[in-house]
Amino acid sequence: MDKRLTRTDYLFALMFIFMLVCILGAFFYGLKIGQEKSDQKYEKILHADKAVAQEYGAYDQQVLVSYYHTIFLPFREFQNKWFELMSQIEAGNSTVDASAVLKELSKLADEKYTALQSKNMPATSPLLVQSHQGYLKSLKLFADTLKGYQSKANGLSGPQLLDAIQKDAYFVEAKTQALTAQKNYFDSIVAWNGTIDPDIENFDPNNNANLDQWRAMNLNVKNLYITAKLLKNKSFAPFYPQDLTIRIDEFIASGEAKKLNVNDVNQTMDLLLSTNAVRSGDFVKGKAKWYANEPLPQLPFFSDVT
């Protein structure tokens, strides 16, 4: 018997098909949204992992050692020569040709500038990039200062020549750039310390530390504090920051700070510097006694007098 579908049957079939289409559409739409959210989640995780890896590699020991040999050491060689020859001029020895000394120093500054210009630090290590740029600027300013005094050097006494150079704006800026570069390098050492000890307690070097706060710092944080204060005071000196660090620790431990009523690190620094009580090599001589358990990257200036 032939039974025809009624209008109601057609309507019901259409509604069923429509609902089926909606259900399938909702299912695939939900699947798409889920995939997008999942992709976003794992994209964030992936980027986070890359960022952590990049941050860790930015200041690892290999990078610090490379910087030391290719950038820090060449500038240090100029710095050592600067103080050696300036002391000859200061002594006022009549056999010293001041003009020739300045010419030698300016030539050395130009040579070191050219050598450093050919070097590069990875962009992932911005503190080292900034330090590199600072040493380049410093060498250029030193060279310009020295060339400016070559022609009149022999017409001045040793002390007069040194006083004129010390007051020269180019020289002041050369010191500032060198001290800033030094601080950036030691800041990168603290960053390295953070990779092996995430719980390291930093201290803002813009603040003045009392003696108790100083005692609580680890060695790398102390050295960074010293570089910041040397920069602030424009103290361009032949010793390393760690040489001043150990002299401060010795001064406090000896009871001299208490005896002289010295209450903070800045006062201690001023006293030691004003009495010329810091020498290059002080740190290396006392390292085993004072810092045997302190974490240090394997950089030559922490183990040799250079």
mmCIF file of C-alpha atoms in Angstrom:
data_model
loop_
_atom_site.group_PDB
_atom_site.id
_atom_site.type_symbol
_atom_site.label_atom_id
_atom_site.label_comp_id
_atom_site.label_asym_id
_atom_site.label_seq_id
_atom_site.Cartn_x
_atom_site.Cartn_y
_atom_site.Cartn_z
ATOM 1 C CA MET A 1 0.000 0.000 0.000
ATOM 2 C CA ASP A 2 1.411 3.306 -1.067
ATOM 3 C CA LYS A 3 1.666 5.743 1.814
ATOM 4 C CA ARG A 4 2.589 9.313 1.028
ATOM 5 C CA LEU A 5 4.559 11.520 3.497
ATOM 6 C CA THR A 6 2.567 14.303 4.979
ATOM 7 C CA ARG A 7 3.670 17.919 5.252
ATOM 8 C CA THR A 8 4.386 17.314 8.931
ATOM 9 C CA ASP A 9 6.699 14.439 8.065
ATOM 10 C CA TYR A 10 8.678 16.653 5.666
ATOM 11 C CA LEU A 11 8.928 19.404 8.272
ATOM 12 C CA PHE A 12 10.147 16.960 10.901
ATOM 13 C CA ALA A 13 12.788 15.564 8.524
ATOM 14 C CA LEU A 14 14.022 19.034 7.646
ATOM 15 C CA MET A 15 14.261 19.986 11.334
ATOM 16 C CA PHE A 16 16.191 16.792 12.052
ATOM 17 C CA ILE A 17 18.653 17.489 9.233
ATOM 18 C CA PHE A 18 19.017 21.098 10.383
ATOM 19 C CA MET A 19 19.735 20.016 13.969
ATOM 20 C CA LEU A 20 22.243 17.457 12.716
ATOM 21 C CA VAL A 21 24.049 20.150 10.696
ATOM 22 C CA CYS A 22 24.101 22.476 13.762
ATOM 23 C CA ILE A 23 25.485 19.727 15.982
ATOM 24 C CA LEU A 24 28.240 18.887 13.485
ATOM 25 C CA GLY A 25 29.020 22.583 13.010
ATOM 26 C CA ALA A 26 29.248 23.142 16.749
ATOM 27 C CA PHE A 27 31.487 20.092 17.098
ATOM 28 C CA PHE A 28 33.967 21.222 14.433
ATOM 29 C CA TYR A 29 33.893 24.823 15.672
ATOM 30 C CA GLY A 30 34.703 23.639 19.194
ATOM 31 C CA LEU A 31 37.461 21.428 17.837
ATOM 32 C CA LYS A 32 39.004 24.392 15.993
ATOM 33 C CA ILE A 33 38.858 26.638 19.078
ATOM 34 C CA GLY A 34 40.428 23.893 21.182
ATOM 35 C CA GLN A 35 43.258 23.439 18.705
ATOM 36 C CA GLU A 36 43.932 27.185 18.609
ATOM 37 C CA LYS A 37 44.037 27.426 22.395
ATOM 38 C CA SER A 38 46.280 24.380 22.580
ATOM 39 C CA ASP A 39 48.615 25.854 19.951
ATOM 40 C CA GLN A 40 48.750 29.148 21.853
ATOM 41 C CA LYS A 41 49.499 27.340 25.097
ATOM 42 C CA TYR A 42 52.370 25.331 23.660
ATOM 43 C CA GLU A 43 53.643 28.321 21.699
ATOM 44 C CA LYS A 44 53.987 30.220 24.987
ATOM 45 C CA ILE A 45 55.722 27.276 26.622
ATOM 46 C CA LEU A 46 58.063 26.938 23.652
ATOM 47 C CA HIS A 47 58.933 30.642 23.700
ATOM 48 C CA ALA A 48 59.396 30.576 27.452
ATOM 49 C CA ASP A 49 61.809 27.667 27.131
ATOM 50 C CA LYS A 50 63.725 29.508 24.430
ATOM 51 C CA ALA A 51 63.849 32.654 26.537
ATOM 52 C CA VAL A 52 65.193 30.741 29.524
ATOM 53 C CA ALA A 53 67.808 29.051 27.382
ATOM 54 C CA GLN A 54 68.784 32.378 25.846
ATOM 55 C CA GLU A 55 69.025 34.098 29.209
ATOM 56 C CA TYR A 56 71.156 31.310 30.639
ATOM 57 C CA GLY A 57 73.536 31.374 27.695
ATOM 58 C CA ALA A 58 73.851 35.150 27.691
ATOM 59 C CA TYR A 59 76.291 35.285 30.601
ATOM 60 C CA ASP A 60 77.645 31.783 30.943
ATOM 61 C CA GLN A 61 81.307 31.297 31.748
ATOM 62 C CA GLN A 62 82.407 30.787 28.151
ATOM 63 C CA VAL A 63 80.999 34.167 27.141
ATOM 64 C CA LEU A 64 82.609 35.906 30.136
ATOM 65 C CA VAL A 65 85.997 34.336 29.392
ATOM 66 C CA SER A 66 85.770 35.259 25.715
ATOM 67 C CA TYR A 67 84.967 38.850 26.645
ATOM 68 C CA TYR A 68 87.875 38.936 29.083
ATOM 69 C CA HIS A 69 90.463 37.926 26.502
ATOM 70 C CA THR A 70 89.130 39.806 23.472
ATOM 71 C CA ILE A 71 87.945 43.074 25.038
ATOM 72 C CA PHE A 72 88.689 43.504 28.728
ATOM 73 C CA LEU A 73 92.351 42.457 28.570
ATOM 74 C CA PRO A 74 93.357 44.722 25.638
ATOM 75 C CA PHE A 75 91.882 47.713 27.466
ATOM 76 C CA ARG A 76 93.594 46.587 30.664
ATOM 77 C CA GLU A 77 96.931 46.540 28.848
ATOM 78 C CA PHE A 78 96.397 50.167 27.855
ATOM 79 C CA GLN A 79 95.276 51.044 31.383
ATOM 80 C CA ASN A 80 98.387 49.495 32.924
ATOM 81 C CA LYS A 81 100.619 51.372 30.496
ATOM 82 C CA TRP A 82 98.754 54.600 31.248
ATOM 83 C CA PHE A 83 99.499 54.424 34.964
ATOM 84 C CA GLU A 84 103.082 53.266 34.390
ATOM 85 C CA LEU A 85 103.952 56.181 32.107
ATOM 86 C CA MET A 86 101.918 58.766 34.009
ATOM 87 C CA SER A 87 103.898 57.890 37.146
ATOM 88 C CA GLN A 88 107.113 58.580 35.214
ATOM 89 C CA ILE A 89 105.827 62.019 34.247
ATOM 90 C CA GLU A 90 104.635 62.686 37.793
ATOM 91 C CA ALA A 91 108.072 61.850 39.168
ATOM 92 C CA GLY A 92 109.417 64.842 37.217
ATOM 93 C CA ASN A 93 112.491 62.987 35.977
ATOM 94 C CA SER A 94 114.369 65.279 33.595
ATOM 95 C CA THR A 95 115.228 62.343 31.345
ATOM 96 C CA VAL A 96 111.544 61.698 30.605
ATOM 97 C CA ASP A 97 110.368 63.155 27.290
ATOM 98 C CA ALA A 98 106.749 63.908 28.208
ATOM 99 C CA SER A 99 105.739 64.597 24.615
ATOM 100 C CA ALA A 100 107.149 61.242 23.493
ATOM 101 C CA VAL A 101 105.371 59.505 26.373
ATOM 102 C CA LEU A 102 102.026 60.995 25.364
ATOM 103 C CA LYS A 103 102.671 60.050 21.743
ATOM 104 C CA GLU A 104 103.411 56.454 22.778
ATOM 105 C CA LEU A 105 100.249 56.294 24.850
ATOM 106 C CA SER A 106 98.048 57.809 22.142
ATOM 107 C CA LYS A 107 99.457 55.326 19.615
ATOM 108 C CA LEU A 108 98.681 52.454 21.999
ATOM 109 C CA ALA A 109 95.147 53.760 22.550
ATOM 110 C CA ASP A 110 94.603 53.894 18.785
ATOM 111 C CA GLU A 111 95.938 50.351 18.368
ATOM 112 C CA LYS A 112 93.688 48.960 21.098
ATOM 113 C CA TYR A 113 90.730 50.874 19.672
ATOM 114 C CA THR A 114 91.308 49.303 16.245
ATOM 115 C CA ALA A 115 91.660 45.847 17.809
ATOM 116 C CA LEU A 116 88.443 46.191 19.813
ATOM 117 C CA GLN A 117 86.525 47.562 16.833
ATOM 118 C CA SER A 118 86.899 44.221 15.055
ATOM 119 C CA LYS A 119 85.363 42.308 17.959
ATOM 120 C CA ASN A 120 81.682 41.613 18.566
ATOM 121 C CA MET A 121 79.634 40.380 21.479
ATOM 122 C CA PRO A 122 76.318 38.542 21.001
ATOM 123 C CA ALA A 123 73.179 40.667 21.177
ATOM 124 C CA THR A 124 71.893 38.179 23.755
ATOM 125 C CA SER A 125 74.492 39.611 26.184
ATOM 126 C CA PRO A 126 73.502 43.311 26.301
ATOM 127 C CA LEU A 127 75.644 44.117 29.361
ATOM 128 C CA LEU A 128 78.732 42.900 27.513
ATOM 129 C CA VAL A 129 77.703 44.747 24.352
ATOM 130 C CA GLN A 130 77.406 47.957 26.394
ATOM 131 C CA SER A 131 80.721 47.274 28.129
ATOM 132 C CA HIS A 132 82.416 46.760 24.776
ATOM 133 C CA GLN A 133 81.044 50.050 23.460
ATOM 134 C CA GLY A 134 82.137 51.834 26.626
ATOM 135 C CA TYR A 135 85.734 50.678 26.286
ATOM 136 C CA LEU A 136 85.771 51.724 22.630
ATOM 137 C CA LYS A 137 84.548 55.220 23.524
ATOM 138 C CA SER A 138 87.053 55.426 26.364
ATOM 139 C CA LEU A 139 90.020 54.533 24.152
ATOM 140 C CA LYS A 140 88.973 57.077 21.520
ATOM 141 C CA LEU A 141 88.699 59.800 24.166
ATOM 142 C CA PHE A 142 92.042 58.853 25.719
ATOM 143 C CA ALA A 143 93.714 59.057 22.310
ATOM 144 C CA ASP A 144 92.154 62.458 21.581
ATOM 145 C CA THR A 145 93.178 63.805 24.992
ATOM 146 C CA LEU A 146 96.762 62.644 24.648
ATOM 147 C CA LYS A 147 97.139 64.048 21.132
ATOM 148 C CA GLY A 148 95.884 67.404 22.361
ATOM 149 C CA TYR A 149 98.744 67.729 24.858
ATOM 150 C CA GLN A 150 101.646 66.336 22.845
ATOM 151 C CA SER A 151 102.794 69.668 21.448
ATOM 152 C CA LYS A 152 102.775 71.469 24.820
ATOM 153 C CA ALA A 153 103.796 68.619 27.115
ATOM 154 C CA ASN A 154 107.493 69.538 27.331
ATOM 155 C CA GLY A 155 106.633 73.134 28.189
ATOM 156 C CA LEU A 156 104.988 72.070 31.464
ATOM 157 C CA SER A 157 106.339 70.449 34.562
ATOM 158 C CA GLY A 158 105.218 66.912 35.313
ATOM 159 C CA PRO A 159 102.670 67.937 37.958
ATOM 160 C CA GLN A 160 101.378 70.793 35.767
ATOM 161 C CA LEU A 161 100.879 68.445 32.817
ATOM 162 C CA LEU A 162 99.095 65.831 34.917
ATOM 163 C CA ASP A 163 96.868 68.469 36.495
ATOM 164 C CA ALA A 164 95.910 69.815 33.059
ATOM 165 C CA ILE A 165 95.087 66.317 31.783
ATOM 166 C CA GLN A 166 93.093 65.453 34.897
ATOM 167 C CA LYS A 167 90.920 68.532 34.390
ATOM 168 C CA ASP A 168 90.437 68.003 30.650
ATOM 169 C CA ALA A 169 86.798 67.287 29.752
ATOM 170 C CA TYR A 170 87.787 64.550 27.280
ATOM 171 C CA PHE A 171 89.847 62.796 29.924
ATOM 172 C CA VAL A 172 87.034 63.007 32.486
ATOM 173 C CA GLU A 173 84.657 61.433 29.972
ATOM 174 C CA ALA A 174 87.270 58.790 29.057
ATOM 175 C CA LYS A 175 87.408 57.767 32.718
ATOM 176 C CA THR A 176 83.618 57.736 32.969
ATOM 177 C CA GLN A 177 83.261 55.475 29.933
ATOM 178 C CA ALA A 178 85.939 53.068 31.199
ATOM 179 C CA LEU A 179 84.396 52.869 34.679
ATOM 180 C CA THR A 180 80.924 52.362 33.201
ATOM 181 C CA ALA A 181 82.257 49.557 30.993
ATOM 182 C CA GLN A 182 83.905 47.978 34.031
ATOM 183 C CA LYS A 183 80.636 48.113 35.981
ATOM 184 C CA ASN A 184 78.750 46.484 33.086
ATOM 185 C CA TYR A 185 81.263 43.641 33.003
ATOM 186 C CA PHE A 186 80.965 42.997 36.726
ATOM 187 C CA ASP A 187 77.190 43.259 36.404
ATOM 188 C CA SER A 188 77.379 40.415 33.881
ATOM 189 C CA ILE A 189 79.388 38.377 36.420
ATOM 190 C CA VAL A 190 76.547 38.800 38.917
ATOM 191 C CA ALA A 191 74.160 37.673 36.152
ATOM 192 C CA TRP A 192 76.344 34.571 35.699
ATOM 193 C CA ASN A 193 76.171 33.988 39.467
ATOM 194 C CA GLY A 194 72.384 34.081 39.178
ATOM 195 C CA THR A 195 72.444 31.183 36.704
ATOM 196 C CA ILE A 196 74.088 28.887 39.269
ATOM 197 C CA ASP A 197 72.322 30.349 42.294
ATOM 198 C CA PRO A 198 68.856 31.727 41.477
ATOM 199 C CA ASP A 199 68.451 32.733 45.144
ATOM 200 C CA ILE A 200 71.396 35.139 45.113
ATOM 201 C CA GLU A 201 70.559 38.305 47.065
ATOM 202 C CA ASN A 202 71.399 41.430 45.090
ATOM 203 C CA PHE A 203 71.970 44.861 46.548
ATOM 204 C CA ASP A 204 71.152 48.063 44.701
ATOM 205 C CA PRO A 205 74.572 49.763 44.323
ATOM 206 C CA ASN A 206 72.822 53.128 44.083
ATOM 207 C CA ASN A 207 72.185 52.789 47.814
ATOM 208 C CA ASN A 208 74.817 53.139 50.506
ATOM 209 C CA ALA A 209 75.517 49.872 52.313
ATOM 210 C CA ASN A 210 76.181 49.760 56.024
ATOM 211 C CA LEU A 211 78.688 47.241 57.352
ATOM 212 C CA ASP A 212 76.056 44.623 58.216
ATOM 213 C CA GLN A 213 74.592 44.814 54.698
ATOM 214 C CA TRP A 214 78.105 44.509 53.271
ATOM 215 C CA ARG A 215 78.821 41.361 55.303
ATOM 216 C CA ALA A 216 75.614 39.778 53.968
ATOM 217 C CA MET A 217 76.627 40.238 50.309
ATOM 218 C CA ASN A 218 78.324 37.492 48.360
ATOM 219 C CA LEU A 219 81.651 38.302 46.703
ATOM 220 C CA ASN A 220 80.319 39.067 43.218
ATOM 221 C CA VAL A 221 77.677 41.426 44.586
ATOM 222 C CA LYS A 222 80.361 43.171 46.666
ATOM 223 C CA ASN A 223 82.537 43.637 43.576
ATOM 224 C CA LEU A 224 79.616 45.082 41.623
ATOM 225 C CA TYR A 225 78.903 47.485 44.483
ATOM 226 C CA ILE A 226 82.539 48.629 44.356
ATOM 227 C CA THR A 227 82.430 49.236 40.580
ATOM 228 C CA ALA A 228 79.324 51.406 41.028
ATOM 229 C CA LYS A 229 81.007 53.515 43.709
ATOM 230 C CA LEU A 230 84.224 53.857 41.702
ATOM 231 C CA LEU A 231 82.110 55.097 38.787
ATOM 232 C CA LYS A 232 80.216 57.539 40.966
ATOM 233 C CA ASN A 233 83.462 58.925 42.393
ATOM 234 C CA LYS A 234 85.236 58.903 38.987
ATOM 235 C CA SER A 235 87.992 56.829 40.621
ATOM 236 C CA PHE A 236 90.040 55.500 37.712
ATOM 237 C CA ALA A 237 92.689 53.397 39.453
ATOM 238 C CA PRO A 238 95.265 50.711 38.582
ATOM 239 C CA PHE A 239 93.780 48.070 40.897
ATOM 240 C CA TYR A 240 90.819 45.771 40.258
ATOM 241 C CA PRO A 241 87.488 46.207 42.071
ATOM 242 C CA GLN A 242 88.085 42.938 43.942
ATOM 243 C CA ASP A 243 91.329 44.349 45.342
ATOM 244 C CA LEU A 244 89.325 47.061 47.083
ATOM 245 C CA THR A 245 86.720 44.500 48.162
ATOM 246 C CA ILE A 246 89.240 42.396 50.059
ATOM 247 C CA ARG A 247 90.835 45.428 51.694
ATOM 248 C CA ILE A 248 87.399 46.490 52.977
ATOM 249 C CA ASP A 249 86.777 43.000 54.388
ATOM 250 C CA GLU A 250 90.206 42.988 56.045
ATOM 251 C CA PHE A 251 89.673 46.479 57.453
ATOM 252 C CA ILE A 252 86.330 45.506 59.002
ATOM 253 C CA ALA A 253 87.561 42.160 60.347
ATOM 254 C CA SER A 254 90.628 43.746 61.936
ATOM 255 C CA GLY A 255 88.435 45.953 64.095
ATOM 256 C CA GLU A 256 89.823 49.140 62.551
ATOM 257 C CA ALA A 257 86.414 50.185 61.263
ATOM 258 C CA LYS A 258 84.944 50.007 64.767
ATOM 259 C CA LYS A 259 87.964 51.694 66.313
ATOM 260 C CA LEU A 260 87.736 54.611 63.876
ATOM 261 C CA ASN A 261 83.926 54.766 64.152
ATOM 262 C CA VAL A 262 83.446 53.957 60.464
ATOM 263 C CA ASN A 263 79.836 52.869 59.976
ATOM 264 C CA ASP A 264 79.362 52.258 56.249
ATOM 265 C CA VAL A 265 81.174 50.992 53.182
ATOM 266 C CA ASN A 266 81.514 54.388 51.539
ATOM 267 C CA GLN A 267 83.426 55.776 54.516
ATOM 268 C CA THR A 268 85.656 52.704 54.473
ATOM 269 C CA MET A 269 86.336 53.138 50.753
ATOM 270 C CA ASP A 270 87.192 56.808 51.142
ATOM 271 C CA LEU A 271 89.606 56.039 53.953
ATOM 272 C CA LEU A 272 91.374 53.242 52.074
ATOM 273 C CA LEU A 273 91.634 55.218 48.832
ATOM 274 C CA SER A 274 92.824 58.416 50.504
ATOM 275 C CA THR A 275 95.662 56.494 52.180
ATOM 276 C CA ASN A 276 96.614 54.548 49.024
ATOM 277 C CA ALA A 277 95.964 51.318 50.906
ATOM 278 C CA VAL A 278 94.834 49.304 47.869
ATOM 279 C CA ARG A 279 97.190 47.582 45.455
ATOM 280 C CA SER A 280 96.646 45.488 42.344
ATOM 281 C CA GLY A 281 97.064 41.888 43.433
ATOM 282 C CA ASP A 282 95.654 42.280 46.946
ATOM 283 C CA PHE A 283 92.719 40.049 46.069
ATOM 284 C CA VAL A 284 94.796 37.209 44.631
ATOM 285 C CA LYS A 285 97.076 37.201 47.673
ATOM 286 C CA GLY A 286 94.206 36.868 50.144
ATOM 287 C CA LYS A 287 91.652 34.965 48.051
ATOM 288 C CA ALA A 288 92.269 31.525 49.603
ATOM 289 C CA LYS A 289 91.886 32.887 53.132
ATOM 290 C CA TRP A 290 88.832 35.065 52.607
ATOM 291 C CA TYR A 291 86.847 33.633 49.705
ATOM 292 C CA ALA A 292 87.576 29.904 49.462
ATOM 293 C CA ASN A 293 83.876 29.022 49.235
ATOM 294 C CA GLU A 294 82.685 31.962 47.129
ATOM 295 C CA PRO A 295 81.398 31.245 43.584
ATOM 296 C CA LEU A 296 83.596 32.854 40.939
ATOM 297 C CA PRO A 297 83.791 32.404 37.174
ATOM 298 C CA GLN A 298 87.175 31.153 36.002
ATOM 299 C CA LEU A 299 88.515 34.524 34.891
ATOM 300 C CA PRO A 300 92.270 35.199 35.040
ATOM 301 C CA PHE A 301 92.030 38.348 37.141
ATOM 302 C CA PHE A 302 90.523 36.291 39.973
ATOM 303 C CA SER A 303 93.566 34.023 40.122
ATOM 304 C CA ASP A 304 96.546 35.913 38.633
ATOM 305 C CA VAL A 305 98.030 39.363 39.010
ATOM 306 C CA THR A 306 97.695 40.719 35.466
#
